[in-house]
PDB file of C-alpha atoms in Angstrom:
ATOM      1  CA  UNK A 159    -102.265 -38.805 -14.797  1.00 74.00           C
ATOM      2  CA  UNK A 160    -102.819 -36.339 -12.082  1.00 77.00           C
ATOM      3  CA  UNK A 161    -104.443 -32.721 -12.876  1.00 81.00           C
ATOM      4  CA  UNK A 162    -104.495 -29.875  -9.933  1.00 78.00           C
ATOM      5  CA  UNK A 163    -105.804 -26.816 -10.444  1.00 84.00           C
ATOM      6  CA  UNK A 164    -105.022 -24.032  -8.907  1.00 86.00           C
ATOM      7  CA  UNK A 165    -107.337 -21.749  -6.466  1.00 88.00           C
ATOM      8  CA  UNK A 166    -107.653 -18.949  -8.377  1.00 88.00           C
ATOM      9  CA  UNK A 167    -109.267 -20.652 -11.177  1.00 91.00           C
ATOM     10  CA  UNK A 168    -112.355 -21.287  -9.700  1.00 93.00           C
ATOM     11  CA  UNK A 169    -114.631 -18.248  -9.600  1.00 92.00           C
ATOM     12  CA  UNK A 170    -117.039 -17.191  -6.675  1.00 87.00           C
ATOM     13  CA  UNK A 171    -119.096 -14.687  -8.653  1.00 90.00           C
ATOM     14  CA  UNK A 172    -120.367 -15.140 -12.733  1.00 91.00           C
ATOM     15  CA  UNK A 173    -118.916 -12.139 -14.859  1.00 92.00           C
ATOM     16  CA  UNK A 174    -121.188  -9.386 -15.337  1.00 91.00           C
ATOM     17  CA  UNK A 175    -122.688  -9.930 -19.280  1.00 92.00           C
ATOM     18  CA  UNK A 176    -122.086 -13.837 -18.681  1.00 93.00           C
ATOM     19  CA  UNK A 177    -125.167 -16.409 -19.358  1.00 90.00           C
ATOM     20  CA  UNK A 178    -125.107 -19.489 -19.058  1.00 89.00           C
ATOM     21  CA  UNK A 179    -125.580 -21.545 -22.105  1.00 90.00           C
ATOM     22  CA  UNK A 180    -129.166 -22.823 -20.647  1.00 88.00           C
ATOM     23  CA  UNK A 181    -130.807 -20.293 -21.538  1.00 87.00           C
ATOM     24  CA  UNK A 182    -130.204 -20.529 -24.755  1.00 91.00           C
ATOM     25  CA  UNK A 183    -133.279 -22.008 -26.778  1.00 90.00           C
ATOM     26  CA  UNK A 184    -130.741 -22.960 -29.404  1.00 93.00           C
ATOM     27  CA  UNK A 185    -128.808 -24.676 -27.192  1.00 93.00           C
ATOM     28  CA  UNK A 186    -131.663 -26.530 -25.965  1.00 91.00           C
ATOM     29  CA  UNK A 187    -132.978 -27.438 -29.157  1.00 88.00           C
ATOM     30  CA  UNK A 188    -129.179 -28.599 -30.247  1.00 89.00           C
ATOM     31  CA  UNK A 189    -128.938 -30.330 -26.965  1.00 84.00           C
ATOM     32  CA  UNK A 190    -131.961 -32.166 -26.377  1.00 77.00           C
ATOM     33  CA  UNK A 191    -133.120 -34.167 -29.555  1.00 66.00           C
ATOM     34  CA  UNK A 192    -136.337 -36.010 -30.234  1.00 62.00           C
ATOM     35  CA  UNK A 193    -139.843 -36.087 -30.728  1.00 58.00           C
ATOM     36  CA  UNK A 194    -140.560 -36.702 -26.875  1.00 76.00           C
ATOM     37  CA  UNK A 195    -138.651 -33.958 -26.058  1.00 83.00           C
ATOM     38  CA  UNK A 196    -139.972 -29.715 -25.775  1.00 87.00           C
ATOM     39  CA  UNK A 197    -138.969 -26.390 -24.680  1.00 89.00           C
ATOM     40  CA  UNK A 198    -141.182 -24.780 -21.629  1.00 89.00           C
ATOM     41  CA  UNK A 199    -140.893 -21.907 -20.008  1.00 81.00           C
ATOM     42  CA  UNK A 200    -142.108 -20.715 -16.725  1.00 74.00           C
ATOM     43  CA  UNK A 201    -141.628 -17.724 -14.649  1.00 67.00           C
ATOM     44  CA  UNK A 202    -138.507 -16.982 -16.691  1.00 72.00           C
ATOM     45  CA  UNK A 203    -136.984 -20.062 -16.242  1.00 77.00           C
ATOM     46  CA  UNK A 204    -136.438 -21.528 -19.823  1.00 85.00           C
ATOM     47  CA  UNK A 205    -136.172 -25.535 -19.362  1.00 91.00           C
ATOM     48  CA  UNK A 206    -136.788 -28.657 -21.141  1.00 92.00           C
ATOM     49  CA  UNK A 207    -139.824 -31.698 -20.660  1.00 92.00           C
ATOM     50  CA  UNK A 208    -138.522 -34.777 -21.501  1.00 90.00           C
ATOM     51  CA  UNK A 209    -141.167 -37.907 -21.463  1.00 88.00           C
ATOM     52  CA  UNK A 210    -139.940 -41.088 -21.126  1.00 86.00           C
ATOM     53  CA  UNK A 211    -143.229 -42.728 -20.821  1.00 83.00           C
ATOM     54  CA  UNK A 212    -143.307 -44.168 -17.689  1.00 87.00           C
ATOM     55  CA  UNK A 213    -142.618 -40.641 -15.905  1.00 91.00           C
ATOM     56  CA  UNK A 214    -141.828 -37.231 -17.157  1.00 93.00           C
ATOM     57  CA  UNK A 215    -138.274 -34.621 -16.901  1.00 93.00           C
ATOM     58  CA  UNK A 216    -138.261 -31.223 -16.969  1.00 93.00           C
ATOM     59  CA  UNK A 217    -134.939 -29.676 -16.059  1.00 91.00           C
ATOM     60  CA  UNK A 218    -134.257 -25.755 -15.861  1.00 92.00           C
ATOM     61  CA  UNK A 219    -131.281 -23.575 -15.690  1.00 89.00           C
ATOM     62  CA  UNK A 220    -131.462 -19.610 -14.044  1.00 86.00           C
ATOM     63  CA  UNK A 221    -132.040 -17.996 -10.809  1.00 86.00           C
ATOM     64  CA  UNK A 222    -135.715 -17.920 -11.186  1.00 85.00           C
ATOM     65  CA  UNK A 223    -137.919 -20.401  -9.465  1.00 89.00           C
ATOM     66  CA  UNK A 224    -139.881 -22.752 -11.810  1.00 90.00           C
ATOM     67  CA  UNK A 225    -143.798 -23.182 -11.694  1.00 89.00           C
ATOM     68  CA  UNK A 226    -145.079 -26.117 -10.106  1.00 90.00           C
ATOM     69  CA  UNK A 227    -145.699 -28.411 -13.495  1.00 90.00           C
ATOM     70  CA  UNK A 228    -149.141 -28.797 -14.907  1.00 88.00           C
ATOM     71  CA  UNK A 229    -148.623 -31.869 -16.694  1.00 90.00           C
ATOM     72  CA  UNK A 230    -150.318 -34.838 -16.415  1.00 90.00           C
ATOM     73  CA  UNK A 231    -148.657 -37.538 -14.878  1.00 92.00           C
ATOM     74  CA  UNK A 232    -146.200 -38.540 -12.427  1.00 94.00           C
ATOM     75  CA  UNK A 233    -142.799 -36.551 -12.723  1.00 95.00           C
ATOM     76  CA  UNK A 234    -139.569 -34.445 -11.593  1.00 94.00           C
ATOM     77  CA  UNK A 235    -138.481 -30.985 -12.256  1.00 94.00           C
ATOM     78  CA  UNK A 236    -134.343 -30.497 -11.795  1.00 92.00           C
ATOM     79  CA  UNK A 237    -133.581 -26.606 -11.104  1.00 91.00           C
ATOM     80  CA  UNK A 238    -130.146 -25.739 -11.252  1.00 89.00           C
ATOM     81  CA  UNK A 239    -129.123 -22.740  -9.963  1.00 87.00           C
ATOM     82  CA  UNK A 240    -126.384 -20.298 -11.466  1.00 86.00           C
ATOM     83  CA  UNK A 241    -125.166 -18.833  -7.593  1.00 83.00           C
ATOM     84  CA  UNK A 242    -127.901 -19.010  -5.063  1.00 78.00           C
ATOM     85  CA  UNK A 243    -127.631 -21.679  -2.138  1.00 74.00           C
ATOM     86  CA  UNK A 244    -130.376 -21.326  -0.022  1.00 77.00           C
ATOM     87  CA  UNK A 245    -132.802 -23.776   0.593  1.00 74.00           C
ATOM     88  CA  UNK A 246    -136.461 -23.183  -1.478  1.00 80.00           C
ATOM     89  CA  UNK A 247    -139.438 -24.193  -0.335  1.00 86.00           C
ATOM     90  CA  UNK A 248    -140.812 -27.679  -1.898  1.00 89.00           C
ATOM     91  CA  UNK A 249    -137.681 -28.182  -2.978  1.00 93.00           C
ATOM     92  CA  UNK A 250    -134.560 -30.682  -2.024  1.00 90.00           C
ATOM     93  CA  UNK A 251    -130.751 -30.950  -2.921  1.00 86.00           C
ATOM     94  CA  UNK A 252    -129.902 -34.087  -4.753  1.00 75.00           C
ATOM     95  CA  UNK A 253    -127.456 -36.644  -3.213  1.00 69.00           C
ATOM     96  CA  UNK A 254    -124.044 -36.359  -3.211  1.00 60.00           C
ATOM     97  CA  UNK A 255    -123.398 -38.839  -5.615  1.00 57.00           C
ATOM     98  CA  UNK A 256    -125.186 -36.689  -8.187  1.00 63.00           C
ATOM     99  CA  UNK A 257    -121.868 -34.104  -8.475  1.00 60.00           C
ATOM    100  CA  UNK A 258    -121.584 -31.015  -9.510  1.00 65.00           C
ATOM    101  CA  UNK A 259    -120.093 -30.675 -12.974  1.00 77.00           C
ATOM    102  CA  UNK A 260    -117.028 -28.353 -13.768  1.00 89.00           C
ATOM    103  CA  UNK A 261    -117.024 -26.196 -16.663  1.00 93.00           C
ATOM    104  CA  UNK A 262    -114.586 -24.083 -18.028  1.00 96.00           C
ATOM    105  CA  UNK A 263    -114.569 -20.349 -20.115  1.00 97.00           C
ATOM    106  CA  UNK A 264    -112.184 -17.892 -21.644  1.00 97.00           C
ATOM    107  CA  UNK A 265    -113.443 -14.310 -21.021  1.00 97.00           C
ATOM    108  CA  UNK A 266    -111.794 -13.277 -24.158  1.00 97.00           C
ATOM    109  CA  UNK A 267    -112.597  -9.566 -23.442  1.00 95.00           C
ATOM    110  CA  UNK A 268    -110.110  -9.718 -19.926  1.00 94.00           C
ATOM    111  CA  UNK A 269    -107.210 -11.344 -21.753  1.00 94.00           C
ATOM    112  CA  UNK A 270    -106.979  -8.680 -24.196  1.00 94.00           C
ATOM    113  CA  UNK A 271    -105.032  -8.412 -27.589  1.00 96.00           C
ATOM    114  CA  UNK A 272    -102.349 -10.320 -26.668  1.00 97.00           C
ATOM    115  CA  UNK A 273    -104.724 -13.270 -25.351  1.00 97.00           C
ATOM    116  CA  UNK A 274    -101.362 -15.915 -25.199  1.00 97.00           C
ATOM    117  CA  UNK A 275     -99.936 -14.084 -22.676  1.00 97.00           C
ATOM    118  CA  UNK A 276    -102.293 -16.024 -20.427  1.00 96.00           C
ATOM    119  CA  UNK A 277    -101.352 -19.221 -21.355  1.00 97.00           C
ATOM    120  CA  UNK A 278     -99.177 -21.736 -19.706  1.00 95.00           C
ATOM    121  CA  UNK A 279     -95.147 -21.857 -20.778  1.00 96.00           C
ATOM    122  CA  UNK A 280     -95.464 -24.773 -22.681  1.00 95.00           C
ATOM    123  CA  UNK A 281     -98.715 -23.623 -24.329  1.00 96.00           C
ATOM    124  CA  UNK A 282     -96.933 -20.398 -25.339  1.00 97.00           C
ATOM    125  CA  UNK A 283     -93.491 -22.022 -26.671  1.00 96.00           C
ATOM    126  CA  UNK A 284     -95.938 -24.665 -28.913  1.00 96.00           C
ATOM    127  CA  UNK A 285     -97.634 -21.633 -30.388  1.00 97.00           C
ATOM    128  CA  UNK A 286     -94.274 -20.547 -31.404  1.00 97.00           C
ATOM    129  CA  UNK A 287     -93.689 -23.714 -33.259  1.00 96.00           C
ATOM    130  CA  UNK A 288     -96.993 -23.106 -34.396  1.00 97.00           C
ATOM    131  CA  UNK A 289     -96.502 -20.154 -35.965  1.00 97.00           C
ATOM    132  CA  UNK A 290     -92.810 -20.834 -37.654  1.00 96.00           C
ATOM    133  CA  UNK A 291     -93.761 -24.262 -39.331  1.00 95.00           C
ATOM    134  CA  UNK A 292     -94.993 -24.981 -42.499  1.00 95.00           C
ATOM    135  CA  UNK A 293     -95.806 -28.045 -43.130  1.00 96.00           C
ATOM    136  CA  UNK A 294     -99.705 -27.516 -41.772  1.00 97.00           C
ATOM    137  CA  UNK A 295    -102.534 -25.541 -42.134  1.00 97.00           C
ATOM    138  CA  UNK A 296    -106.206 -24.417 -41.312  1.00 98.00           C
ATOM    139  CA  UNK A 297    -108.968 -24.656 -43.459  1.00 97.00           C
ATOM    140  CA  UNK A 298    -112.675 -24.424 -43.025  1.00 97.00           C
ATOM    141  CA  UNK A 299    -114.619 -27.231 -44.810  1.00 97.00           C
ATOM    142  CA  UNK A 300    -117.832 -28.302 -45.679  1.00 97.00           C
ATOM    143  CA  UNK A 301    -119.830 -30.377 -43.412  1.00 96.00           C
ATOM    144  CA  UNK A 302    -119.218 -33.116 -45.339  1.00 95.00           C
ATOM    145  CA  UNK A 303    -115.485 -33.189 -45.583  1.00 95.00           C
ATOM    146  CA  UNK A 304    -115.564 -33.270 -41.818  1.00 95.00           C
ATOM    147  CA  UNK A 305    -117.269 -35.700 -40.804  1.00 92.00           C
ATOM    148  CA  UNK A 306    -115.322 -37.948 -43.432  1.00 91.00           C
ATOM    149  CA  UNK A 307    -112.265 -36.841 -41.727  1.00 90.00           C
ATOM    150  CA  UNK A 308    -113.756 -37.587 -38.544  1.00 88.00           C
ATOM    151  CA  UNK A 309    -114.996 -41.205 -39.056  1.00 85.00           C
ATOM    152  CA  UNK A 310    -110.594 -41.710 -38.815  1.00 79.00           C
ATOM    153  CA  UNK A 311    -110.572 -40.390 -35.400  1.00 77.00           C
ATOM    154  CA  UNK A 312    -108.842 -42.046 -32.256  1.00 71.00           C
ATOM    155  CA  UNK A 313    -112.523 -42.305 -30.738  1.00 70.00           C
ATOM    156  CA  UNK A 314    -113.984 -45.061 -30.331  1.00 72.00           C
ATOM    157  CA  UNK A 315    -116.643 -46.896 -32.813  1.00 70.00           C
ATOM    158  CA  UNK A 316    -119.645 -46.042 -30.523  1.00 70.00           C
ATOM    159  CA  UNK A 317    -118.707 -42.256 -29.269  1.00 72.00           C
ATOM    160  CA  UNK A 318    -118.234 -41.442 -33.099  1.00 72.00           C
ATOM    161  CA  UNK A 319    -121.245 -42.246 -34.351  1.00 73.00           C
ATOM    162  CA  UNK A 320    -122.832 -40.297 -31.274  1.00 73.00           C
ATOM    163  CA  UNK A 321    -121.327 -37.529 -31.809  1.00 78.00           C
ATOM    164  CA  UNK A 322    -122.201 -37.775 -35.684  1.00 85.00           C
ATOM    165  CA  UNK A 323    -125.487 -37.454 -34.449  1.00 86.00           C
ATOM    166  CA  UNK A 324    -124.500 -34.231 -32.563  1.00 88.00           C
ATOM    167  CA  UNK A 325    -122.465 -32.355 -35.854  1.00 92.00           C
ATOM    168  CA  UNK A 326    -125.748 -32.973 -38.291  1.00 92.00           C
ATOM    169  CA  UNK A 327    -128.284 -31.258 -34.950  1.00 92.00           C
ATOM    170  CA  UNK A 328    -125.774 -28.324 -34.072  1.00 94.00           C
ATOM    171  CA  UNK A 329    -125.778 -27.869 -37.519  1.00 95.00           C
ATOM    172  CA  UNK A 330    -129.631 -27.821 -38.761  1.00 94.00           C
ATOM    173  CA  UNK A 331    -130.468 -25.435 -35.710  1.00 94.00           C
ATOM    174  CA  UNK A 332    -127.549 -22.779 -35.437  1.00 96.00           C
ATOM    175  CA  UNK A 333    -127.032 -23.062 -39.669  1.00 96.00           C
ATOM    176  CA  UNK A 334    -124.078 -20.418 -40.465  1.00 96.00           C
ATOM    177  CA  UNK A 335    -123.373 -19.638 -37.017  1.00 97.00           C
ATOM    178  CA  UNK A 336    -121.250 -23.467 -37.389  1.00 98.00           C
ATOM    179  CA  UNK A 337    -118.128 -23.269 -38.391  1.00 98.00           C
ATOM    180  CA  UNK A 338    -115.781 -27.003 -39.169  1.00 98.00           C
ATOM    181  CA  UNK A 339    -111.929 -26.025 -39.215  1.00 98.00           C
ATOM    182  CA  UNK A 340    -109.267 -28.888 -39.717  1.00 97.00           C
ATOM    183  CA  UNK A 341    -105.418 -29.040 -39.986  1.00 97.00           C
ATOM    184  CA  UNK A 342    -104.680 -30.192 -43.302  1.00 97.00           C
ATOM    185  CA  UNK A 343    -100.844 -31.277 -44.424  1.00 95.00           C
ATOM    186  CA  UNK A 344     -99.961 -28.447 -46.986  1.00 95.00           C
ATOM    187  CA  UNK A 345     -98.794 -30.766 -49.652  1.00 95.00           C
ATOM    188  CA  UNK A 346    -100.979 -33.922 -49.330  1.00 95.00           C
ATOM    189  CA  UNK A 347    -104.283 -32.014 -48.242  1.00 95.00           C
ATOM    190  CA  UNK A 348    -104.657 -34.682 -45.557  1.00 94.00           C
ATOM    191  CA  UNK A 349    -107.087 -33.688 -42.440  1.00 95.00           C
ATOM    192  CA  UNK A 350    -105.160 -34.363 -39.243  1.00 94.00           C
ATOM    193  CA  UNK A 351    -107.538 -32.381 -36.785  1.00 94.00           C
ATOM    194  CA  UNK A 352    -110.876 -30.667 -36.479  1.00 95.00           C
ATOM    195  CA  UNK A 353    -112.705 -28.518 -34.244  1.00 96.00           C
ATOM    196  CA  UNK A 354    -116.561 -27.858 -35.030  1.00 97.00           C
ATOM    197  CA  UNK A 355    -117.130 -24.464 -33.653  1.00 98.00           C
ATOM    198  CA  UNK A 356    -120.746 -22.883 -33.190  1.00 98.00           C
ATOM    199  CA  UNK A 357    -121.186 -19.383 -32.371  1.00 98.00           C
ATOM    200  CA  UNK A 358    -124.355 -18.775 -30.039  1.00 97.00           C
ATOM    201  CA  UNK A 359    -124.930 -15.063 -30.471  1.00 96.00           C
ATOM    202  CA  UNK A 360    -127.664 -14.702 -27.965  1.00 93.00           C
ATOM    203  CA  UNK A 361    -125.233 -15.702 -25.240  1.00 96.00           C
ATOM    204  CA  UNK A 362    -122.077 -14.099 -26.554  1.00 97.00           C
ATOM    205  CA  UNK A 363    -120.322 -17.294 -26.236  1.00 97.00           C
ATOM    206  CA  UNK A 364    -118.812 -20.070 -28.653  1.00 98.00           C
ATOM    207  CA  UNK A 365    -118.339 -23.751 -27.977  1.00 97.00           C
ATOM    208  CA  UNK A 366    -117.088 -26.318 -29.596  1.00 95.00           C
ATOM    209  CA  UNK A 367    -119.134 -29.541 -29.569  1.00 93.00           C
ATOM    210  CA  UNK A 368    -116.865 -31.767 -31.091  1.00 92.00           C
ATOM    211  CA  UNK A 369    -112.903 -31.798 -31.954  1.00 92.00           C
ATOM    212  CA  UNK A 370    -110.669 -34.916 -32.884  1.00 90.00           C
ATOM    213  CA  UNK A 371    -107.575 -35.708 -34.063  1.00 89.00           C
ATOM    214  CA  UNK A 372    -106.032 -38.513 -36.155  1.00 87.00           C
ATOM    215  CA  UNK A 373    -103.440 -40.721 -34.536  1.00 85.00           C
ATOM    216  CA  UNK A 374     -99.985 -39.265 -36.580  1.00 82.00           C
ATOM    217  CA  UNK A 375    -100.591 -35.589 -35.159  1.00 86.00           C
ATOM    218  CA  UNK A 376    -100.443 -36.423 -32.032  1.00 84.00           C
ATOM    219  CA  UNK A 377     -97.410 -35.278 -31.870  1.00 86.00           C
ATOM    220  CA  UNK A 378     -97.488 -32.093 -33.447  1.00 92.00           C
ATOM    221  CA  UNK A 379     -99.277 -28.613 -32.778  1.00 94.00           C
ATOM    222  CA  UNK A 380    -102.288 -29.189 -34.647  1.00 94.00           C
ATOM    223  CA  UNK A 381    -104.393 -29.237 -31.650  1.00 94.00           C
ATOM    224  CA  UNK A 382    -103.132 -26.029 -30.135  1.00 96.00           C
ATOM    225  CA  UNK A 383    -102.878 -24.741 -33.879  1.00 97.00           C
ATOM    226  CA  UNK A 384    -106.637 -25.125 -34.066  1.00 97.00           C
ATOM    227  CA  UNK A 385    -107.684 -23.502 -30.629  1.00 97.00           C
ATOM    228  CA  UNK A 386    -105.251 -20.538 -31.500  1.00 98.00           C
ATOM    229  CA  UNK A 387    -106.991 -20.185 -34.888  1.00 98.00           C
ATOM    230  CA  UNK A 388    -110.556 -20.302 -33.190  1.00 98.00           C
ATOM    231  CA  UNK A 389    -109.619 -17.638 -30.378  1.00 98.00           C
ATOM    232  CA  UNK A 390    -108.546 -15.401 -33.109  1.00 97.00           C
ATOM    233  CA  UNK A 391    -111.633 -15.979 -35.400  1.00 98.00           C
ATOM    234  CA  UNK A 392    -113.870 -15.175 -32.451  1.00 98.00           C
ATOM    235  CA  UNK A 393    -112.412 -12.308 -31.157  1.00 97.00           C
ATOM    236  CA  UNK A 394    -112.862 -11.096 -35.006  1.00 97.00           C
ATOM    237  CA  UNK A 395    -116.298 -11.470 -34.367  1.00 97.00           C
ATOM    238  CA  UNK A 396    -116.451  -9.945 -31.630  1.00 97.00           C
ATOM    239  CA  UNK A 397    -117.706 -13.063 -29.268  1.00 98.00           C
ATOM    240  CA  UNK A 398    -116.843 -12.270 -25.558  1.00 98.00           C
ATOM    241  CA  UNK A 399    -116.711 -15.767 -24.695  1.00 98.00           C
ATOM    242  CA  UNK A 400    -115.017 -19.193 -25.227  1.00 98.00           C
ATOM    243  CA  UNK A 401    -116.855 -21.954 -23.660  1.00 97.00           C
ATOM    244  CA  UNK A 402    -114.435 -24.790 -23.263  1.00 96.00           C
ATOM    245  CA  UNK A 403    -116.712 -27.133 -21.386  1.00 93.00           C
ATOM    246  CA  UNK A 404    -116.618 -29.697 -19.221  1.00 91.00           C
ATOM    247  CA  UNK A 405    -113.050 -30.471 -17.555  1.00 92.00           C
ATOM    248  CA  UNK A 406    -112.403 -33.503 -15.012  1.00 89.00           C
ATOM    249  CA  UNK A 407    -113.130 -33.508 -11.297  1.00 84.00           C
ATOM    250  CA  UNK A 408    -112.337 -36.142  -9.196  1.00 82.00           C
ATOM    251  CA  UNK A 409    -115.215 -38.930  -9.714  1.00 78.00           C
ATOM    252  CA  UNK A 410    -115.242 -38.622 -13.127  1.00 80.00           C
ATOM    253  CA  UNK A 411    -114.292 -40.892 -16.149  1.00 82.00           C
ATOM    254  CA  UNK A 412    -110.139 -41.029 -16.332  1.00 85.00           C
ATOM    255  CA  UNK A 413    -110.663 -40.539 -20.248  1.00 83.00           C
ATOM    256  CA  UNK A 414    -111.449 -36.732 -19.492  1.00 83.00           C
ATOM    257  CA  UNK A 415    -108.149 -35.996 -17.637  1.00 88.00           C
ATOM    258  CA  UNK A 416    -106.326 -35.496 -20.946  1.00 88.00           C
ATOM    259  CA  UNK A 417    -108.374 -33.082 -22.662  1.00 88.00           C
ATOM    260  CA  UNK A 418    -108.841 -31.412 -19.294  1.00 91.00           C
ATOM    261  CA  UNK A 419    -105.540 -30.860 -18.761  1.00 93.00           C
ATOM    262  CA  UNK A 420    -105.070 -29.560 -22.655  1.00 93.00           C
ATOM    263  CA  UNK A 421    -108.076 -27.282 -21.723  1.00 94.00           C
ATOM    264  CA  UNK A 422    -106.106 -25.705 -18.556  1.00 94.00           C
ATOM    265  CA  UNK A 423    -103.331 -24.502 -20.936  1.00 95.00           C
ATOM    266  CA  UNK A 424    -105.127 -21.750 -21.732  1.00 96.00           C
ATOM    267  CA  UNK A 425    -105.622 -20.546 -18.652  1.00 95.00           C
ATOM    268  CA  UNK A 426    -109.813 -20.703 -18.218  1.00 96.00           C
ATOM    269  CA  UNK A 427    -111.940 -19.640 -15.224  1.00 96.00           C
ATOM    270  CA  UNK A 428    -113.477 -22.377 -13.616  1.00 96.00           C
ATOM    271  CA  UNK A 429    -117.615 -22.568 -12.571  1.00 93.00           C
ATOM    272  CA  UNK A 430    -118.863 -24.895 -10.213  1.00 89.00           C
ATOM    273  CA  UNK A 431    -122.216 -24.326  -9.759  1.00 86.00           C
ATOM    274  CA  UNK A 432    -124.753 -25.101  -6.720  1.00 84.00           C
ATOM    275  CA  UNK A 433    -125.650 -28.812  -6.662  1.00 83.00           C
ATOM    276  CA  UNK A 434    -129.473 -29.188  -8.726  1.00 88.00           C
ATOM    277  CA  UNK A 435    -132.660 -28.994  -6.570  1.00 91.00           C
ATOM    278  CA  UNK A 436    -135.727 -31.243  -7.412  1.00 92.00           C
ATOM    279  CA  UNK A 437    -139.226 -31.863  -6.471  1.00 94.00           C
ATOM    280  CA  UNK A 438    -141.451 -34.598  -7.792  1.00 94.00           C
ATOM    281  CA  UNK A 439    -144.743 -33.930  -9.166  1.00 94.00           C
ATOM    282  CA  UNK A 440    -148.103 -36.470  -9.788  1.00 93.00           C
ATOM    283  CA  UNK A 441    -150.905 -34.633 -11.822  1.00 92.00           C
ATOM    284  CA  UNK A 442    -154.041 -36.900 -12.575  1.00 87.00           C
TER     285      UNK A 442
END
């Protein structure tokens, strides 16, 4: 499978009122699990310290240069930058083989009321289909009824019980801001698809850490149902943004070029941000 995107996708400059989902604390929190990991913060810059033991991590997100660390130990602070390129002080770019990852948004407030406009031809003829058939619908469900559904997934053994782990964290630190909808069959009640969607208010953005769908609906609009039915939610809400995540570069795993190129139906901006900075640190 071959994905190209095209120029215009990729932005130069972040839109005014967008931050990046670092600097959430409840991101963080959701993100990085476990006792050995904590939430710092220094000269702005909101980041995580993750000890392994044998050395210590602490990565940060922003425009605002981190402190030199304090702990004890021998470590390495990551900065990633949201625009600026120049060269710091102390500080050195990581190796090419350490990429830059790709993510893409919907800046739900630009597309407007009539937010399908923006979306590819075939995108916009399956919503049609959508929208006339009966056989499906969407539901939001428990937690529970979910992850039930979920455990019959087309992912594999391993990722599922991973991403378990994910659903039960996003879900003890953002509470009622997580929402699970599925496409049921009308008559048998049968889940076909889910998206878990969590609503991160102090970013004005909503992301979806986990969707799946069951083998039979492959072939149907379920998928698109769901992402129509979540655009539509959040704009009730009044959420300005629709993080879509990570989509497919070249390097990457092949197993991300499908949902990418579901992803670029919609017709996202794409971020590429500067490549990390790091500097190593031994306090005794």
């Amino acid at each position: 499978m071959k994905i190209y995107y095209k120029k215009e996708a990729f932005i130069k400059k972040l839109p005014l009122g967008f931050i990046n989902p670092a600097s959430s604390e409840k991101f963080l929190k959701s993100s990085f699990s476990g006792g050995q990991n904590t939430l710092i913060r220094d000269n702005q810059a909101l980041g995580v310290r993750c000890d392994f033991g044998f050395m210590i991590g602490e990565y940060f997100t922003g425009e605002s240069e981190p402190a030199k660390s304090d702990k004890l130990g021998v470590g390495i602070q990551v900065w990633q930058r949201l625009e600026h390129t120049d060269q710091s002080s102390g500080w050195f770019c990581l190796p090419k083989f350490f990429r830059r990852s790709t993510t893409a948004f919907i800046d739900l407030e630009e597309q407007g009321d009539e937010y399908w406009l923006h979306w590819s031809q075939h995108a916009r003829r399956y919503r049609k289909k959508w929208l006339s058939q009966k056989e499906l619908v969407i539901e939001v469900v428990t937690k529970e009824e979910f992850l039930e559904a979920y455990q019959k997934s087309t992912l594999k053994a391993t990722l599922r019980g991973l991403f378990s782990k994910s659903i039960h964290r996003y879900s003890e630190v953002y509470g009622t801001d997580v929402s699970f909808l599925v496409v049921k069959e009308r008559e048998s009640q049968k889940i076909l698809a889910g998206l878990m969607a969590v609503d991160d208010l102090g970013t004005n953005r909503t992301f979806h850490p986990v969707a799946f769908i069951v083998p039979a609906a492959k072939k149907t609009e379920a998928s698109l149902g769901l992402m129509d039915y979540w655009i539509q939610e959040t704009r009730k809400k009044g959420i300005r943004f629709l993080d879509l995540g990570i989509v497919w570069m070249p390097g990457d795993p092949p197993s991300w070029k499908g949902y990418s190129q579901f992803k670029m139906h919609f017709h996202p901006k794409l971020i590429q941000y500067p490549a990390p900075l790091i500097r190593f640190f031994w306090n005794r």
